[in-house]
Amino acid sequence: MAIIAPSILSADFVNLERDVHNIEENGADWVHVDVMDGMFVPNISIGIPVVQALRRVTGLPLDVHLMIERPVRYVEQFVRAGADWLTIHIEADQPQNTLEALDKIRALGCKAAVSLKPRTPAEAALPYLKKCDMVLVMTVEPGFGGQSFMADMMEKVRFLRTTLDKVNPECRIEVDGGVDAVTQAVCKQSGADVLVTGSAYFKAADRAAFVKTVQQ
Ligand code: DX5
Ligand code: ZN
């Protein structure tokens, strides 16, 4: 069964507690939290205080996706704020700092992940695979919800699944961007087992049915 992680980027921020409880009630598995700094991506979203606040109102795993420059500076604060999974981008810093950040995340008892923007080749993830609990393959340019799914990223997912089966078989693969009731199928067929859905979840006429479709 696949894991569905609705992204609160498409939630109503005035009613975040209501919307997170709604994610729980509809049977979803994780809550995906998009952190943007206006530097790594052109958008600014939410940060550490919101992760802390979410931690107080949900028992679901918080899947925190850092789209920020030099994330090593902040990983400890995000783990202490309540992240269960913490994803950093490999394009956001030098390799030695990315490795240090992954070690820090895991030493603090949190699950660690690296993410790849669409134009970053799958091979760029190879130095990090043994230090990861998950790899996030972006299926849109990071920064905004509601963009179109990039089907050509599925080749990257298949390559990473085959490689991970040899070097780190427990490692999950997450996809993020444009995942909806149609595109979810090819994601799972290609080897992804964690699917982020922002606008498709919040726009679904029957959210519980949508959650089941993605999970099965
Ligand atoms: C985009 C974010 C995504 C976003 C997905 O940069 O990382 O998590 O919320 O939104 P949809 O599912 O609408 O593409
Ligand atoms: Zn995301």
CSV table of C-alpha atoms and ligand atoms in Angstrom, one decimal:
chain,number,residue,atom,x,y,z
A,1,MET,CA,0.0,0.0,0.0
A,2,ALA,CA,1.2,3.5,-0.8
A,3,ILE,CA,1.4,6.4,1.6
A,4,ILE,CA,-0.5,9.6,0.9
A,5,ALA,CA,0.8,12.8,2.3
A,6,PRO,CA,-1.6,15.7,1.6
A,7,SER,CA,0.3,19.0,1.4
A,8,ILE,CA,-1.0,21.8,3.6
A,9,LEU,CA,0.3,24.3,1.1
A,10,SER,CA,-3.2,24.1,-0.4
A,11,ALA,CA,-5.0,24.2,3.0
A,12,ASP,CA,-6.8,27.3,4.4
A,13,PHE,CA,-4.1,28.7,6.8
A,14,VAL,CA,-6.8,30.5,8.9
A,15,ASN,CA,-8.2,27.0,9.5
A,16,LEU,CA,-5.1,24.9,9.6
A,17,GLU,CA,-6.1,22.9,12.6
A,18,ARG,CA,-9.5,22.1,11.0
A,19,ASP,CA,-7.8,21.1,7.7
A,20,VAL,CA,-5.2,18.9,9.5
A,21,HIS,CA,-7.9,17.1,11.4
A,22,ASN,CA,-9.8,16.7,8.1
A,23,ILE,CA,-6.6,15.0,6.7
A,24,GLU,CA,-6.7,12.6,9.6
A,25,GLU,CA,-10.5,11.9,9.4
A,26,ASN,CA,-10.2,11.1,5.7
A,27,GLY,CA,-7.7,8.4,6.4
A,28,ALA,CA,-4.5,10.0,5.0
A,29,ASP,CA,-1.2,8.8,6.4
A,30,TRP,CA,1.2,11.8,6.7
A,31,VAL,CA,1.0,15.6,6.6
A,32,HIS,CA,3.3,17.2,4.1
A,33,VAL,CA,4.7,20.6,5.2
A,34,ASP,CA,6.3,22.8,2.5
A,35,VAL,CA,8.9,25.2,3.9
A,36,MET,CA,10.1,27.9,1.3
A,37,ASP,CA,12.6,30.7,1.9
A,38,GLY,CA,12.2,32.9,-1.1
A,39,MET,CA,15.8,32.1,-2.1
A,40,PHE,CA,16.0,28.4,-3.0
A,41,VAL,CA,12.6,28.9,-4.6
A,42,PRO,CA,10.8,32.1,-5.5
A,43,ASN,CA,8.1,31.7,-3.0
A,44,ILE,CA,7.9,32.1,0.8
A,45,SER,CA,5.6,29.9,2.8
A,46,ILE,CA,5.8,28.8,6.5
A,47,GLY,CA,8.5,27.9,9.0
A,48,ILE,CA,9.5,26.5,12.4
A,49,PRO,CA,6.6,28.0,14.5
A,50,VAL,CA,4.0,26.4,12.2
A,51,VAL,CA,5.6,23.0,12.5
A,52,GLN,CA,5.6,23.4,16.3
A,53,ALA,CA,1.9,24.4,16.2
A,54,LEU,CA,1.0,21.4,13.9
A,55,ARG,CA,2.8,19.1,16.3
A,56,ARG,CA,0.4,20.1,19.0
A,57,VAL,CA,-2.8,19.2,17.0
A,58,THR,CA,-1.9,16.0,15.1
A,59,GLY,CA,-0.5,12.6,15.8
A,60,LEU,CA,0.1,12.0,12.1
A,61,PRO,CA,3.8,11.9,11.0
A,62,LEU,CA,4.9,15.4,9.8
A,63,ASP,CA,6.7,15.2,6.5
A,64,VAL,CA,8.6,18.4,6.3
A,65,HIS,CA,10.0,19.4,2.9
A,66,LEU,CA,12.7,22.1,3.2
A,67,MET,CA,13.0,24.2,0.1
A,68,ILE,CA,15.6,26.5,1.6
A,69,GLU,CA,19.3,27.4,1.0
A,70,ARG,CA,21.9,25.7,3.2
A,71,PRO,CA,19.4,23.6,5.2
A,72,VAL,CA,22.1,22.3,7.5
A,73,ARG,CA,21.7,25.5,9.4
A,74,TYR,CA,18.1,24.7,10.4
A,75,VAL,CA,17.7,20.9,10.5
A,76,GLU,CA,18.1,20.6,14.3
A,77,GLN,CA,15.4,23.3,14.8
A,78,PHE,CA,12.9,21.5,12.5
A,79,VAL,CA,13.5,18.2,14.2
A,80,ARG,CA,13.0,19.7,17.6
A,81,ALA,CA,9.8,21.5,16.3
A,82,GLY,CA,8.3,18.0,15.6
A,83,ALA,CA,9.3,16.8,12.1
A,84,ASP,CA,9.2,13.0,11.8
A,85,TRP,CA,10.6,13.1,8.2
A,86,LEU,CA,12.9,15.9,7.1
A,87,THR,CA,13.7,16.4,3.4
A,88,ILE,CA,16.6,18.6,2.1
A,89,HIS,CA,17.4,19.5,-1.5
A,90,ILE,CA,20.8,18.4,-2.8
A,91,GLU,CA,20.9,21.5,-5.0
A,92,ALA,CA,20.8,23.7,-1.8
A,93,ASP,CA,24.3,23.3,-0.6
A,94,GLN,CA,27.8,21.7,-1.0
A,95,PRO,CA,27.9,17.9,-0.8
A,96,GLN,CA,29.8,17.8,2.5
A,97,ASN,CA,27.1,20.0,4.1
A,98,THR,CA,24.3,17.8,2.7
A,99,LEU,CA,26.0,14.8,4.2
A,100,GLU,CA,26.4,16.6,7.5
A,101,ALA,CA,22.8,17.6,7.5
A,102,LEU,CA,21.6,14.0,6.8
A,103,ASP,CA,23.8,12.7,9.7
A,104,LYS,CA,22.4,15.4,12.0
A,105,ILE,CA,18.8,14.6,11.1
A,106,ARG,CA,19.3,10.9,11.8
A,107,ALA,CA,21.3,11.5,15.0
A,108,LEU,CA,18.3,13.4,16.3
A,109,GLY,CA,16.0,10.4,15.7
A,110,CYS,CA,14.3,11.8,12.6
A,111,LYS,CA,14.0,10.2,9.2
A,112,ALA,CA,16.2,11.9,6.6
A,113,ALA,CA,15.5,12.4,2.9
A,114,VAL,CA,17.1,14.1,-0.1
A,115,SER,CA,15.1,15.8,-2.9
A,116,LEU,CA,15.9,16.4,-6.6
A,117,LYS,CA,14.5,19.2,-8.7
A,118,PRO,CA,13.3,18.1,-12.2
A,119,ARG,CA,16.5,19.2,-14.0
A,120,THR,CA,18.8,17.4,-11.5
A,121,PRO,CA,19.8,13.9,-12.8
A,122,ALA,CA,19.1,10.9,-10.7
A,123,GLU,CA,22.9,10.1,-10.5
A,124,ALA,CA,23.4,13.2,-8.4
A,125,ALA,CA,21.6,11.4,-5.6
A,126,LEU,CA,24.0,8.5,-5.5
A,127,PRO,CA,26.5,9.8,-2.9
A,128,TYR,CA,23.6,10.2,-0.4
A,129,LEU,CA,21.5,7.0,-0.8
A,130,LYS,CA,23.0,5.1,2.1
A,131,LYS,CA,22.3,8.0,4.5
A,132,CYS,CA,18.7,8.4,3.4
A,133,ASP,CA,15.4,6.9,4.6
A,134,MET,CA,13.6,8.4,1.5
A,135,VAL,CA,14.4,10.1,-1.8
A,136,LEU,CA,11.9,12.8,-3.0
A,137,VAL,CA,11.7,13.1,-6.8
A,138,MET,CA,10.1,16.4,-7.7
A,139,THR,CA,7.5,16.1,-10.4
A,140,VAL,CA,7.1,19.9,-10.8
A,141,GLU,CA,9.5,22.8,-10.3
A,142,PRO,CA,9.4,23.4,-6.6
A,143,GLY,CA,7.8,26.6,-5.3
A,144,PHE,CA,4.1,26.4,-6.0
A,145,GLY,CA,1.1,24.1,-5.8
A,146,GLY,CA,-1.2,23.4,-8.6
A,147,GLN,CA,1.3,22.8,-11.4
A,148,SER,CA,1.2,20.1,-14.1
A,149,PHE,CA,2.7,16.7,-13.4
A,150,MET,CA,6.0,16.0,-15.3
A,151,ALA,CA,5.6,12.4,-16.5
A,152,ASP,CA,9.2,12.3,-17.8
A,153,MET,CA,10.3,12.2,-14.1
A,154,MET,CA,9.1,8.6,-13.9
A,155,GLU,CA,12.3,7.4,-15.5
A,156,LYS,CA,14.2,8.9,-12.6
A,157,VAL,CA,11.9,7.1,-10.1
A,158,ARG,CA,12.5,3.8,-11.9
A,159,PHE,CA,16.3,4.3,-11.9
A,160,LEU,CA,16.3,5.2,-8.2
A,161,ARG,CA,14.1,2.2,-7.2
A,162,THR,CA,16.4,-0.2,-9.1
A,163,THR,CA,19.5,1.4,-7.6
A,164,LEU,CA,18.0,1.5,-4.0
A,165,ASP,CA,17.0,-2.1,-4.2
A,166,LYS,CA,20.7,-2.9,-4.4
A,167,VAL,CA,22.2,-0.4,-1.9
A,168,ASN,CA,19.4,0.6,0.5
A,169,PRO,CA,16.2,-1.5,-0.1
A,170,GLU,CA,14.3,0.0,2.8
A,171,CYS,CA,14.6,3.5,1.4
A,172,ARG,CA,11.3,5.0,0.3
A,173,ILE,CA,10.7,7.0,-2.9
A,174,GLU,CA,8.3,10.0,-2.6
A,175,VAL,CA,6.9,12.0,-5.5
A,176,ASP,CA,5.7,15.6,-5.2
A,177,GLY,CA,3.9,17.9,-7.6
A,178,GLY,CA,0.9,17.5,-9.8
A,179,VAL,CA,-0.1,14.1,-8.3
A,180,ASP,CA,-3.9,13.5,-8.8
A,181,ALA,CA,-6.4,10.7,-9.2
A,182,VAL,CA,-4.9,10.0,-12.7
A,183,THR,CA,-1.2,10.6,-12.3
A,184,GLN,CA,-0.9,8.7,-9.0
A,185,ALA,CA,-1.1,5.4,-10.9
A,186,VAL,CA,2.1,5.8,-12.9
A,187,CYS,CA,3.9,7.0,-9.8
A,188,LYS,CA,3.2,3.8,-8.0
A,189,GLN,CA,3.9,1.7,-11.1
A,190,SER,CA,7.3,3.3,-11.4
A,191,GLY,CA,8.2,2.5,-7.8
A,192,ALA,CA,7.1,5.5,-5.7
A,193,ASP,CA,5.6,4.5,-2.4
A,194,VAL,CA,4.9,8.0,-0.9
A,195,LEU,CA,2.7,10.4,-2.8
A,196,VAL,CA,2.3,14.0,-2.0
A,197,THR,CA,-0.9,15.7,-3.1
A,198,GLY,CA,-1.8,19.3,-2.5
A,199,SER,CA,-4.4,20.8,-4.7
A,200,ALA,CA,-5.8,17.4,-5.8
A,201,TYR,CA,-6.6,16.4,-2.2
A,202,PHE,CA,-8.1,19.7,-1.2
A,203,LYS,CA,-10.2,19.9,-4.4
A,204,ALA,CA,-11.4,16.3,-4.3
A,205,ALA,CA,-15.2,16.1,-4.1
A,206,ASP,CA,-14.8,13.0,-2.0
A,207,ARG,CA,-11.5,13.3,-0.1
A,208,ALA,CA,-11.8,9.9,1.7
A,209,ALA,CA,-12.4,8.1,-1.7
A,210,PHE,CA,-9.4,10.0,-3.2
A,211,VAL,CA,-7.2,8.9,-0.3
A,212,LYS,CA,-8.2,5.3,-0.8
A,213,THR,CA,-7.5,5.5,-4.6
A,214,VAL,CA,-3.9,6.8,-3.9
A,215,GLN,CA,-3.3,4.3,-1.1
A,216,GLN,CA,-4.3,1.1,-3.0
B,1,DX5,C1,5.7,22.3,-4.5
B,1,DX5,C2,5.5,21.6,-3.2
B,1,DX5,C3,4.4,20.6,-3.2
B,1,DX5,C4,3.1,21.2,-3.5
B,1,DX5,C5,2.3,20.2,-4.3
B,1,DX5,O1,6.9,23.0,-4.4
B,1,DX5,O2,6.7,20.9,-2.8
B,1,DX5,O3,4.4,19.9,-2.0
B,1,DX5,O4,2.3,21.5,-2.3
B,1,DX5,O5,1.1,20.7,-4.7
B,1,DX5,P1,0.3,20.0,-5.9
B,1,DX5,O6,0.0,18.6,-5.4
B,1,DX5,O7,-0.9,20.9,-6.0
B,1,DX5,O8,1.2,20.0,-7.1
B,2,ZN,ZN,6.5,19.5,-1.1
